[in-house]
């Protein structure tokens, strides 16, 4: 199954996609994680995107489309993948559809984690206070900008996928286990 997890920054896409990998062995393709690995490793790709990410801007469509295709062509994804943080623009969504069609595949489901903005800000503030994995883009100012970018460039994808009849939503404000259970119920319904 090819699943797109959809939602604003801090909605819990990363958390749920990791759970899907653990519970169902579905490989996760997270453009954010892949870009952060490249930054850590200091590769040319990493160097080229470092400032963009720290500023909360989107990396170029061409760049993320390239790394997604490379990831998807790994044997681990032969039965599909969970796309996390991709696509983020209409152009990326169209490129993803084309990539899958070329491989005789398709997106089976786009699952939106619905959350409200105030909660997102407080989640990231909590993440900062907890002093966990500090990300260069996890500051309240950058988050506010990332949210702006989300509503402007990414949220229009909801209509794109609604139009394709692929969109389903779950309540992302519920506790993690409840969201996990809701996600499982939707997936089982689609697979049935
Ligand atoms: P979050 O979902 O919390 O915003 P991600 O880890 O998905 O975080 O992304 C972090 C940053 O990486 C984004 O703000 C953006 O700069 C870059 N990025 C990740 N995925 C994409 C994408 N599909 N298109 C463009 N930029 C991306």
XYZ file of N, CA, C and O and ligand atoms in Angstrom:
795
model
N 0.834 -1.198 0.000
C 0.000 0.000 0.000
C 0.871 1.251 0.000
O 1.895 1.296 0.682
N 0.465 2.225 -0.788
C 1.140 3.528 -0.766
C 0.247 4.528 -0.052
O -0.867 4.800 -0.490
N 0.764 5.026 1.063
C -0.022 5.902 1.929
C 0.683 7.250 2.073
O 1.886 7.295 2.319
N -0.080 8.321 1.925
C 0.471 9.647 2.211
C -0.092 10.086 3.561
O -1.312 10.106 3.745
N 0.799 10.406 4.510
C 0.341 10.981 5.777
C 0.410 12.484 5.624
O 1.452 13.033 5.268
N -0.696 13.118 5.914
C -0.816 14.526 5.598
C -1.175 15.343 6.828
O -1.992 14.925 7.642
N -0.583 16.527 6.946
C -0.948 17.397 8.058
C 0.122 18.444 8.257
O 1.236 18.308 7.746
N -0.187 19.478 9.014
C 0.775 20.560 9.237
C 1.964 20.104 10.085
O 1.919 19.036 10.696
N 3.025 20.903 10.141
C 4.170 20.585 10.980
C 3.709 20.382 12.418
O 2.912 21.162 12.929
N 4.181 19.323 13.040
C 3.817 19.067 14.433
C 2.525 18.281 14.586
O 2.086 18.009 15.699
N 1.912 17.860 13.465
C 0.627 17.158 13.548
C 0.785 15.730 14.053
O -0.177 15.107 14.479
N 2.015 15.212 13.976
C 2.237 13.836 14.432
C 2.458 12.849 13.296
O 2.365 11.640 13.499
N 2.780 13.354 12.111
C 3.005 12.465 10.965
C 4.201 11.548 11.230
O 4.137 10.359 10.975
N 5.270 12.129 11.749
C 6.482 11.349 12.009
C 6.214 10.259 13.037
O 6.597 9.104 12.857
N 5.505 10.624 14.103
C 5.178 9.661 15.157
C 4.352 8.513 14.580
O 4.666 7.339 14.786
N 3.309 8.847 13.847
C 2.430 7.786 13.323
C 3.131 6.961 12.250
O 2.917 5.752 12.167
N 3.970 7.589 11.432
C 4.599 6.770 10.392
C 5.613 5.809 11.007
O 5.740 4.679 10.544
N 6.268 6.220 12.089
C 7.193 5.285 12.749
C 6.415 4.118 13.358
O 6.859 2.969 13.315
N 5.248 4.407 13.903
C 4.416 3.335 14.472
C 3.962 2.373 13.361
O 3.959 1.155 13.533
N 3.630 2.925 12.188
C 3.214 2.061 11.072
C 4.361 1.156 10.625
O 4.149 0.005 10.242
N 5.572 1.698 10.686
C 6.736 0.884 10.320
C 6.904 -0.250 11.332
O 7.100 -1.406 10.954
N 6.789 0.097 12.624
C 6.939 -0.931 13.662
C 5.839 -1.976 13.604
O 6.096 -3.167 13.642
N 4.598 -1.516 13.544
C 3.467 -2.438 13.653
C 3.162 -3.199 12.374
O 2.636 -4.303 12.419
N 3.431 -2.568 11.234
C 3.012 -3.214 9.985
C 4.148 -3.400 8.991
O 3.912 -3.831 7.854
N 5.346 -2.999 9.414
C 6.491 -3.141 8.512
C 6.411 -2.262 7.279
O 7.075 -2.538 6.280
N 5.581 -1.230 7.340
C 5.508 -0.341 6.167
C 6.700 0.622 6.203
O 6.880 1.337 7.185
N 7.523 0.638 5.153
C 8.678 1.537 5.180
C 8.251 2.998 5.096
O 7.277 3.328 4.425
N 8.986 3.833 5.800
C 8.650 5.256 5.863
C 9.582 6.033 4.938
O 10.793 5.837 4.968
N 9.010 6.883 4.117
C 9.843 7.799 3.325
C 9.546 9.215 3.799
O 8.529 9.804 3.435
N 10.430 9.730 4.646
C 10.244 11.081 5.176
C 11.279 12.007 4.549
O 12.479 11.848 4.785
N 10.811 12.934 3.739
C 11.767 13.855 3.102
C 12.493 14.676 4.170
O 13.687 14.921 4.039
N 11.780 15.062 5.243
C 12.422 15.842 6.305
C 13.580 15.051 6.920
O 14.690 15.565 7.074
N 13.328 13.761 7.244
C 14.392 12.919 7.829
C 15.550 12.763 6.842
O 16.714 12.848 7.219
N 15.212 12.516 5.580
C 16.280 12.300 4.587
C 17.139 13.555 4.438
O 18.364 13.475 4.334
N 16.473 14.703 4.463
C 17.231 15.961 4.321
C 18.101 16.201 5.557
O 19.246 16.633 5.444
N 17.549 15.885 6.741
C 18.342 16.077 7.968
C 19.550 15.134 8.000
O 20.631 15.530 8.430
N 19.384 13.919 7.503
C 20.516 12.985 7.426
C 21.598 13.576 6.507
O 22.788 13.553 6.821
N 21.167 14.141 5.385
C 22.137 14.730 4.440
C 22.858 15.920 5.070
O 24.062 16.111 4.876
N 22.119 16.699 5.866
C 22.743 17.856 6.533
C 23.784 17.361 7.550
O 24.918 17.830 7.563
N 23.387 16.385 8.360
C 24.297 15.804 9.358
C 25.567 15.276 8.710
O 26.662 15.446 9.219
N 25.378 14.602 7.569
C 26.514 13.966 6.895
C 27.344 14.987 6.116
O 28.418 14.669 5.625
N 26.821 16.195 5.985
C 27.559 17.234 5.271
C 27.724 16.959 3.788
O 28.696 17.387 3.165
N 26.771 16.252 3.199
C 26.850 15.969 1.756
C 26.537 17.246 0.972
O 25.980 18.208 1.528
N 26.852 17.254 -0.338
C 26.516 18.435 -1.148
C 25.022 18.776 -1.054
O 24.639 19.937 -0.922
N 24.168 17.731 -1.071
C 22.732 17.967 -0.918
C 22.457 18.651 0.423
O 21.753 19.664 0.482
N 23.035 18.107 1.483
C 22.829 18.665 2.823
C 23.241 20.120 2.884
O 22.503 20.974 3.409
N 24.413 20.401 2.349
C 24.901 21.787 2.381
C 23.970 22.707 1.612
O 23.709 23.834 2.023
N 23.428 22.185 0.504
C 22.604 23.047 -0.344
C 21.244 23.366 0.281
O 20.616 24.354 -0.084
N 20.778 22.531 1.220
C 19.437 22.759 1.781
C 19.448 23.289 3.218
O 18.401 23.648 3.755
N 20.623 23.331 3.812
C 20.722 23.646 5.242
C 20.038 24.963 5.622
O 19.210 25.011 6.534
N 20.360 26.028 4.916
C 19.825 27.346 5.265
C 18.318 27.400 4.999
O 17.545 27.940 5.805
N 17.897 26.800 3.888
C 16.468 26.791 3.537
C 15.652 26.152 4.657
O 14.622 26.690 5.081
N 16.114 25.012 5.145
C 15.389 24.306 6.201
C 15.399 25.113 7.498
O 14.361 25.257 8.152
N 16.555 25.646 7.854
C 16.639 26.423 9.089
C 15.691 27.624 9.049
O 15.168 28.051 10.074
N 15.439 28.145 7.842
C 14.535 29.295 7.711
C 13.066 28.899 7.618
O 12.202 29.763 7.531
N 12.802 27.605 7.573
C 11.413 27.152 7.486
C 10.809 27.291 6.104
O 9.590 27.258 5.939
N 11.683 27.435 5.091
C 11.193 27.500 3.708
C 11.180 26.097 3.117
O 11.818 25.187 3.642
N 10.500 25.949 1.984
C 10.509 24.653 1.319
C 11.751 24.518 0.446
O 12.156 25.457 -0.239
N 12.301 23.330 0.483
C 13.381 22.956 -0.419
C 12.769 22.838 -1.825
O 11.561 22.637 -1.954
N 13.572 22.931 -2.867
C 13.001 22.918 -4.224
C 12.290 21.595 -4.523
O 12.692 20.527 -4.040
N 11.236 21.696 -5.328
C 10.467 20.507 -5.723
C 11.384 19.466 -6.355
O 11.311 18.277 -6.046
N 12.256 19.940 -7.246
C 13.163 19.044 -7.962
C 14.003 18.202 -6.984
O 14.164 16.988 -7.165
N 14.517 18.867 -5.946
C 15.359 18.171 -4.967
C 14.585 17.073 -4.260
O 15.037 15.924 -4.190
N 13.402 17.399 -3.734
C 12.686 16.378 -2.952
C 12.112 15.282 -3.850
O 12.072 14.112 -3.454
N 11.722 15.637 -5.055
C 11.209 14.617 -5.986
C 12.333 13.615 -6.285
O 12.114 12.403 -6.303
N 13.539 14.120 -6.437
C 14.700 13.257 -6.689
C 14.964 12.295 -5.538
O 15.133 11.087 -5.755
N 14.952 12.817 -4.302
C 15.289 11.912 -3.184
C 14.157 10.919 -2.914
O 14.396 9.800 -2.496
N 12.931 11.314 -3.199
C 11.806 10.385 -3.017
C 11.897 9.238 -4.021
O 11.735 8.064 -3.669
N 12.204 9.543 -5.263
C 12.303 8.492 -6.285
C 13.418 7.518 -5.916
O 13.249 6.296 -6.003
N 14.528 8.070 -5.446
C 15.651 7.222 -5.059
C 15.255 6.298 -3.896
O 15.542 5.107 -3.919
N 14.553 6.868 -2.910
C 14.123 6.075 -1.754
C 13.110 5.019 -2.161
O 13.178 3.867 -1.731
N 12.179 5.411 -3.019
C 11.092 4.499 -3.391
C 11.605 3.318 -4.211
O 11.011 2.240 -4.196
N 12.698 3.515 -4.910
C 13.231 2.443 -5.746
C 14.065 1.429 -4.971
O 14.563 0.471 -5.549
N 14.174 1.617 -3.660
C 14.861 0.617 -2.843
C 13.945 -0.601 -2.690
O 12.724 -0.466 -2.640
N 14.544 -1.804 -2.587
C 13.744 -3.032 -2.460
C 12.750 -2.981 -1.299
O 11.663 -3.550 -1.392
N 13.095 -2.267 -0.221
C 12.203 -2.201 0.947
C 10.819 -1.667 0.570
O 9.830 -1.976 1.235
N 10.735 -0.873 -0.480
C 9.461 -0.247 -0.847
C 8.731 -0.998 -1.959
O 7.809 -0.462 -2.567
N 9.126 -2.232 -2.207
C 8.499 -2.924 -3.342
C 6.988 -3.115 -3.153
O 6.253 -3.165 -4.132
N 6.534 -3.180 -1.883
C 5.083 -3.305 -1.652
C 4.443 -1.992 -1.232
O 3.327 -1.963 -0.738
N 5.192 -0.903 -1.370
C 4.627 0.398 -1.035
C 5.375 1.072 0.104
O 6.355 0.533 0.622
N 4.892 2.247 0.469
C 5.584 3.043 1.489
C 4.619 4.028 2.125
O 3.524 4.275 1.614
N 5.060 4.561 3.264
C 4.338 5.664 3.896
C 5.108 6.943 3.566
O 6.275 7.072 3.913
N 4.461 7.848 2.863
C 5.081 9.122 2.529
C 4.771 10.120 3.641
O 3.611 10.378 3.939
N 5.835 10.639 4.249
C 5.683 11.535 5.402
C 6.374 12.856 5.073
O 7.583 12.890 4.884
N 5.591 13.914 4.979
C 6.193 15.222 4.663
C 6.375 15.431 3.172
O 7.007 16.393 2.741
N 5.853 14.549 2.390
C 5.892 14.623 0.935
C 4.614 14.007 0.408
O 4.244 12.931 0.903
N 3.932 14.575 -0.555
C 4.221 15.841 -1.222
C 3.790 17.056 -0.399
O 2.910 16.962 0.445
N 4.396 18.175 -0.691
C 4.081 19.426 0.009
C 3.622 20.514 -0.935
O 3.284 21.608 -0.477
N 3.662 20.258 -2.222
C 3.155 21.222 -3.215
C 2.391 20.422 -4.273
O 2.586 19.199 -4.390
N 1.560 21.135 -5.036
C 0.813 20.463 -6.104
C 1.796 19.837 -7.096
O 1.610 18.708 -7.541
N 2.846 20.575 -7.423
C 3.832 20.032 -8.362
C 4.431 18.708 -7.857
O 4.609 17.755 -8.614
N 4.718 18.663 -6.551
C 5.252 17.412 -5.974
C 4.211 16.293 -6.059
O 4.546 15.137 -6.334
N 2.940 16.645 -5.805
C 1.889 15.629 -5.843
C 1.741 15.078 -7.261
O 1.583 13.868 -7.457
N 1.822 15.953 -8.252
C 1.712 15.495 -9.640
C 2.911 14.620 -10.003
O 2.761 13.590 -10.671
N 4.090 15.030 -9.529
C 5.295 14.236 -9.815
C 5.193 12.862 -9.152
O 5.597 11.850 -9.725
N 4.626 12.823 -7.935
C 4.472 11.545 -7.229
C 3.507 10.634 -7.993
O 3.780 9.446 -8.185
N 2.391 11.192 -8.445
C 1.443 10.385 -9.234
C 2.139 9.805 -10.464
O 1.988 8.624 -10.775
N 2.912 10.651 -11.153
C 3.607 10.176 -12.369
C 4.619 9.086 -12.034
O 4.697 8.077 -12.720
N 5.367 9.326 -10.954
C 6.385 8.346 -10.561
C 5.730 6.980 -10.299
O 6.233 5.939 -10.723
N 4.588 7.007 -9.601
C 3.934 5.745 -9.264
C 3.352 5.086 -10.512
O 3.500 3.870 -10.707
N 2.721 5.887 -11.362
C 2.148 5.334 -12.600
C 3.239 4.649 -13.427
O 3.064 3.527 -13.917
N 4.394 5.303 -13.537
C 5.515 4.718 -14.303
C 5.930 3.359 -13.753
O 6.513 2.542 -14.455
N 5.668 3.137 -12.461
C 6.050 1.871 -11.835
C 4.857 0.932 -11.671
O 4.937 -0.066 -10.947
N 3.738 1.283 -12.310
C 2.545 0.441 -12.221
C 1.886 0.489 -10.857
O 1.186 -0.444 -10.454
N 2.113 1.600 -10.108
C 1.563 1.717 -8.759
C 0.668 2.958 -8.679
O 0.580 3.733 -9.627
N 0.079 3.149 -7.496
C -0.719 4.357 -7.265
C -0.767 4.670 -5.774
O -0.419 3.813 -4.955
N -1.235 5.858 -5.456
C -1.491 6.188 -4.059
C -2.818 5.549 -3.691
O -3.810 5.718 -4.395
N -2.820 4.798 -2.593
C -4.053 4.144 -2.180
C -4.868 5.019 -1.247
O -6.086 4.966 -1.243
N -4.159 5.814 -0.443
C -4.859 6.578 0.580
C -4.034 7.786 1.013
O -2.820 7.691 1.125
N -4.744 8.889 1.240
C -4.109 10.069 1.824
C -4.813 10.300 3.150
O -6.034 10.497 3.187
N -4.053 10.206 4.224
C -4.653 10.300 5.547
C -4.253 11.606 6.212
O -3.080 11.849 6.476
N -5.252 12.424 6.454
C -4.991 13.729 7.073
C -5.083 13.629 8.587
O -6.054 13.100 9.124
N -4.063 14.141 9.277
C -4.133 14.277 10.733
C -4.596 15.700 10.999
O -3.855 16.654 10.779
N -5.834 15.822 11.433
C -6.428 17.146 11.640
C -6.070 17.702 13.012
O -6.307 17.046 14.022
N -5.501 18.882 13.031
C -5.118 19.514 14.302
C -5.334 21.019 14.210
O -5.306 21.571 13.113
N -5.520 21.682 15.357
C -5.601 23.126 15.218
C -4.312 23.820 15.590
O -3.472 23.303 16.324
N -4.195 25.012 15.021
C -2.926 25.712 15.024
C -2.343 25.961 16.415
O -1.142 25.804 16.632
N -3.208 26.329 17.374
C -2.730 26.654 18.724
C -2.017 25.455 19.342
O -0.993 25.585 20.007
N -2.563 24.264 19.082
C -1.974 23.053 19.635
C -0.598 22.797 19.040
O 0.333 22.375 19.726
N -0.468 23.090 17.747
C 0.821 22.851 17.090
C 1.909 23.681 17.732
O 2.989 23.191 18.037
N 1.610 24.951 17.955
C 2.603 25.826 18.575
C 2.987 25.308 19.950
O 4.161 25.223 20.282
N 1.985 24.887 20.753
C 2.337 24.444 22.097
C 3.091 23.117 22.067
O 3.960 22.884 22.891
N 2.823 22.254 21.075
C 3.579 20.996 20.976
C 5.051 21.274 20.709
O 5.927 20.666 21.304
N 5.310 22.183 19.783
C 6.719 22.451 19.465
C 7.393 23.165 20.623
O 8.552 22.875 20.948
N 6.651 24.043 21.301
C 7.242 24.702 22.465
C 7.605 23.656 23.530
O 8.672 23.736 24.142
N 6.736 22.672 23.705
C 7.022 21.606 24.677
C 8.262 20.830 24.239
O 9.106 20.469 25.063
N 8.363 20.563 22.923
C 9.511 19.822 22.381
C 10.802 20.608 22.658
O 11.819 20.049 23.025
N 10.737 21.913 22.530
C 11.919 22.748 22.770
C 12.290 22.716 24.254
O 13.440 22.500 24.614
N 11.268 22.876 25.107
C 11.506 22.866 26.568
C 12.076 21.543 27.027
O 12.966 21.479 27.860
N 11.568 20.443 26.451
C 12.029 19.116 26.853
C 13.485 18.923 26.462
O 14.157 18.020 26.970
N 13.970 19.774 25.568
C 15.378 19.726 25.179
C 15.751 18.456 24.443
O 16.916 18.070 24.395
N 14.757 17.791 23.842
C 15.029 16.566 23.080
C 15.867 16.873 21.849
O 16.779 17.689 21.893
N 15.540 16.201 20.783
C 16.285 16.414 19.548
C 16.012 17.838 19.078
O 14.910 18.158 18.665
N 17.015 18.670 19.184
C 16.800 20.054 18.773
C 17.017 20.207 17.278
O 18.055 19.867 16.746
N 16.007 20.709 16.621
C 16.101 20.922 15.179
C 16.294 22.402 14.925
O 15.720 23.228 15.617
N 17.074 22.693 13.906
C 17.363 24.101 13.624
C 16.082 24.876 13.311
O 16.023 26.085 13.487
N 15.035 24.141 12.856
C 13.792 24.837 12.499
C 12.730 24.737 13.588
O 11.593 25.116 13.387
N 13.107 24.212 14.765
C 12.148 24.127 15.869
C 12.272 25.308 16.814
O 12.596 25.153 17.987
N 12.015 26.484 16.317
C 11.909 27.645 17.190
C 10.508 28.192 16.962
O 9.929 27.968 15.896
N 9.938 28.887 17.950
C 8.572 29.375 17.771
C 8.427 30.248 16.515
O 7.434 30.142 15.788
N 9.444 31.062 16.214
C 9.357 31.958 15.038
C 9.344 31.139 13.750
O 8.545 31.383 12.860
N 10.277 30.194 13.667
C 10.346 29.401 12.432
C 9.106 28.541 12.281
O 8.590 28.365 11.179
N 8.602 28.032 13.408
C 7.397 27.214 13.317
C 6.245 28.053 12.760
O 5.487 27.588 11.907
N 6.117 29.266 13.244
C 5.033 30.128 12.747
C 5.173 30.271 11.230
O 4.189 30.192 10.491
N 6.400 30.425 10.759
C 6.609 30.553 9.318
C 6.313 29.242 8.594
O 5.688 29.229 7.534
N 6.737 28.114 9.186
C 6.467 26.812 8.560
C 4.959 26.591 8.433
O 4.482 26.003 7.464
N 4.220 27.052 9.438
C 2.761 26.912 9.372
C 2.184 27.760 8.245
O 1.307 27.323 7.499
N 2.713 28.960 8.108
C 2.273 29.851 7.019
C 2.512 29.184 5.658
O 1.645 29.173 4.787
N 3.716 28.623 5.519
C 4.066 27.931 4.266
C 3.118 26.754 4.056
O 2.642 26.512 2.945
N 2.821 26.051 5.141
C 1.902 24.902 5.041
C 0.532 25.355 4.507
O 0.003 24.767 3.565
N -0.035 26.383 5.130
C -1.382 26.784 4.718
C -1.395 27.318 3.290
O -2.348 27.093 2.547
N -0.316 27.968 2.886
C -0.274 28.549 1.544
C 0.015 27.507 0.457
O -0.675 27.445 -0.556
N 1.030 26.691 0.671
C 1.487 25.815 -0.421
C 1.032 24.363 -0.295
O 0.907 23.661 -1.290
N 0.820 23.904 0.940
C 0.554 22.468 1.121
C -0.929 22.173 1.319
O -1.450 21.207 0.750
N -1.611 23.008 2.100
C -3.034 22.737 2.369
C -3.867 22.596 1.079
O -4.812 21.794 1.060
N -3.539 23.315 -0.022
C -4.312 23.115 -1.256
C -4.314 21.670 -1.764
O -5.198 21.275 -2.535
N -3.362 20.867 -1.299
C -3.341 19.462 -1.711
C -4.543 18.692 -1.184
O -4.896 17.645 -1.719
N -5.155 19.211 -0.106
C -6.332 18.523 0.434
C -7.411 18.437 -0.635
O -8.022 17.385 -0.833
N -7.622 19.536 -1.358
C -8.630 19.521 -2.430
C -8.191 18.633 -3.588
O -9.007 17.957 -4.206
N -6.896 18.672 -3.875
C -6.339 17.841 -4.953
C -6.673 16.364 -4.682
O -7.196 15.651 -5.540
N -6.405 15.906 -3.453
C -6.638 14.495 -3.134
C -8.116 14.194 -2.873
O -8.572 13.085 -3.119
N -8.852 15.191 -2.378
C -10.289 14.999 -2.209
C -10.888 14.749 -3.593
O -11.700 13.857 -3.774
N -10.413 15.528 -4.561
C -10.874 15.388 -5.947
C -10.571 14.009 -6.516
O -11.313 13.500 -7.356
N -9.502 13.402 -6.065
C -9.152 12.048 -6.527
C -9.884 10.976 -5.719
O -9.706 9.787 -5.962
N -10.659 11.437 -4.713
C -11.403 10.490 -3.870
C -10.505 9.693 -2.931
O -10.864 8.602 -2.499
N -9.335 10.228 -2.617
C -8.377 9.446 -1.808
C -8.223 9.945 -0.383
O -7.506 9.333 0.403
N -8.876 11.054 -0.056
C -8.626 11.682 1.236
C -9.519 11.149 2.354
O -10.732 11.075 2.201
N -8.880 10.770 3.460
C -9.625 10.460 4.684
C -8.945 11.212 5.825
O -7.745 11.468 5.776
N -9.729 11.568 6.856
C -9.159 12.348 7.957
C -9.373 11.654 9.292
O -10.386 10.991 9.492
N -8.406 11.836 10.181
C -8.588 11.414 11.567
C -8.245 12.595 12.475
O -7.567 13.532 12.063
N -8.727 12.493 13.718
C -8.507 13.566 14.677
C -7.100 13.467 15.262
O -6.819 12.578 16.063
N -6.248 14.385 14.865
C -4.860 14.363 15.324
C -4.667 15.002 16.686
O -3.555 15.064 17.204
N -5.754 15.477 17.287
C -5.653 16.141 18.599
C -5.782 15.126 19.728
O -5.493 15.433 20.880
N -6.244 13.944 19.402
C -6.435 12.913 20.423
C -5.065 12.408 20.893
O -4.055 12.670 20.252
N -5.032 11.686 22.035
C -3.760 11.102 22.491
C -3.171 10.181 21.415
O -3.924 9.602 20.625
N -1.835 10.048 21.424
C -1.136 9.280 20.388
C -1.776 7.908 20.133
O -2.026 7.525 18.984
N -2.080 7.167 21.236
C -2.624 5.800 21.054
C -3.973 5.841 20.355
O -4.306 4.942 19.581
N -4.753 6.876 20.662
C -6.064 6.989 20.027
C -5.899 7.288 18.537
O -6.587 6.705 17.698
N -4.964 8.174 18.218
C -4.715 8.486 16.802
C -4.250 7.209 16.096
O -4.739 6.873 15.009
N -3.335 6.472 16.743
C -2.833 5.223 16.159
C -3.984 4.261 15.866
O -4.041 3.656 14.794
N -4.915 4.156 16.823
C -6.049 3.251 16.644
C -6.942 3.716 15.491
O -7.427 2.908 14.695
N -7.123 5.031 15.398
C -7.967 5.557 14.311
C -7.307 5.328 12.953
O -7.968 4.974 11.974
N -5.996 5.533 12.923
C -5.251 5.314 11.673
C -5.385 3.844 11.265
O -5.672 3.525 10.103
N -5.229 2.945 12.255
C -5.319 1.508 11.974
C -6.704 1.162 11.420
O -6.830 0.399 10.459
N -7.739 1.760 12.019
C -9.106 1.461 11.581
C -9.315 1.902 10.130
O -9.908 1.173 9.329
N -8.796 3.079 9.785
C -8.965 3.562 8.413
C -8.187 2.659 7.442
O -8.713 2.250 6.406
N -6.956 2.316 7.798
C -6.150 1.456 6.915
C -6.819 0.107 6.711
O -6.892 -0.385 5.582
N -7.314 -0.476 7.794
C -7.948 -1.785 7.672
C -9.199 -1.694 6.800
O -9.478 -2.592 6.020
N -9.907 -0.563 6.913
C -11.078 -0.358 6.071
C -10.692 -0.274 4.595
O -11.369 -0.846 3.728
N -9.593 0.381 4.304
C -9.165 0.537 2.915
C -8.635 -0.783 2.366
O -8.853 -1.132 1.204
N -7.961 -1.546 3.232
C -7.368 -2.809 2.786
C -8.429 -3.914 2.644
O -8.228 -4.872 1.915
N -9.538 -3.729 3.367
C -10.562 -4.789 3.369
C -11.183 -5.000 1.995
O -11.268 -4.091 1.207
P 7.608 19.185 9.765
O 6.580 18.239 9.259
O 7.698 19.180 11.246
O 7.523 20.535 9.146
P 9.686 17.889 8.189
O 10.709 17.092 8.877
O 8.684 17.193 7.361
O 9.040 18.730 9.343
O 10.377 19.002 7.238
C 11.355 19.883 7.730
C 11.785 20.822 6.616
O 12.388 20.086 5.543
C 10.673 21.633 5.962
O 10.344 22.807 6.664
C 11.319 21.942 4.598
O 12.288 22.961 4.698
C 12.056 20.652 4.289
N 11.189 19.701 3.540
C 10.789 18.478 3.977
N 9.999 17.885 3.081
C 9.876 18.747 2.037
C 9.165 18.734 0.815
N 8.403 17.693 0.468
N 9.274 19.808 -0.013
C 10.038 20.848 0.311
N 10.714 20.944 1.461
C 10.654 19.915 2.331
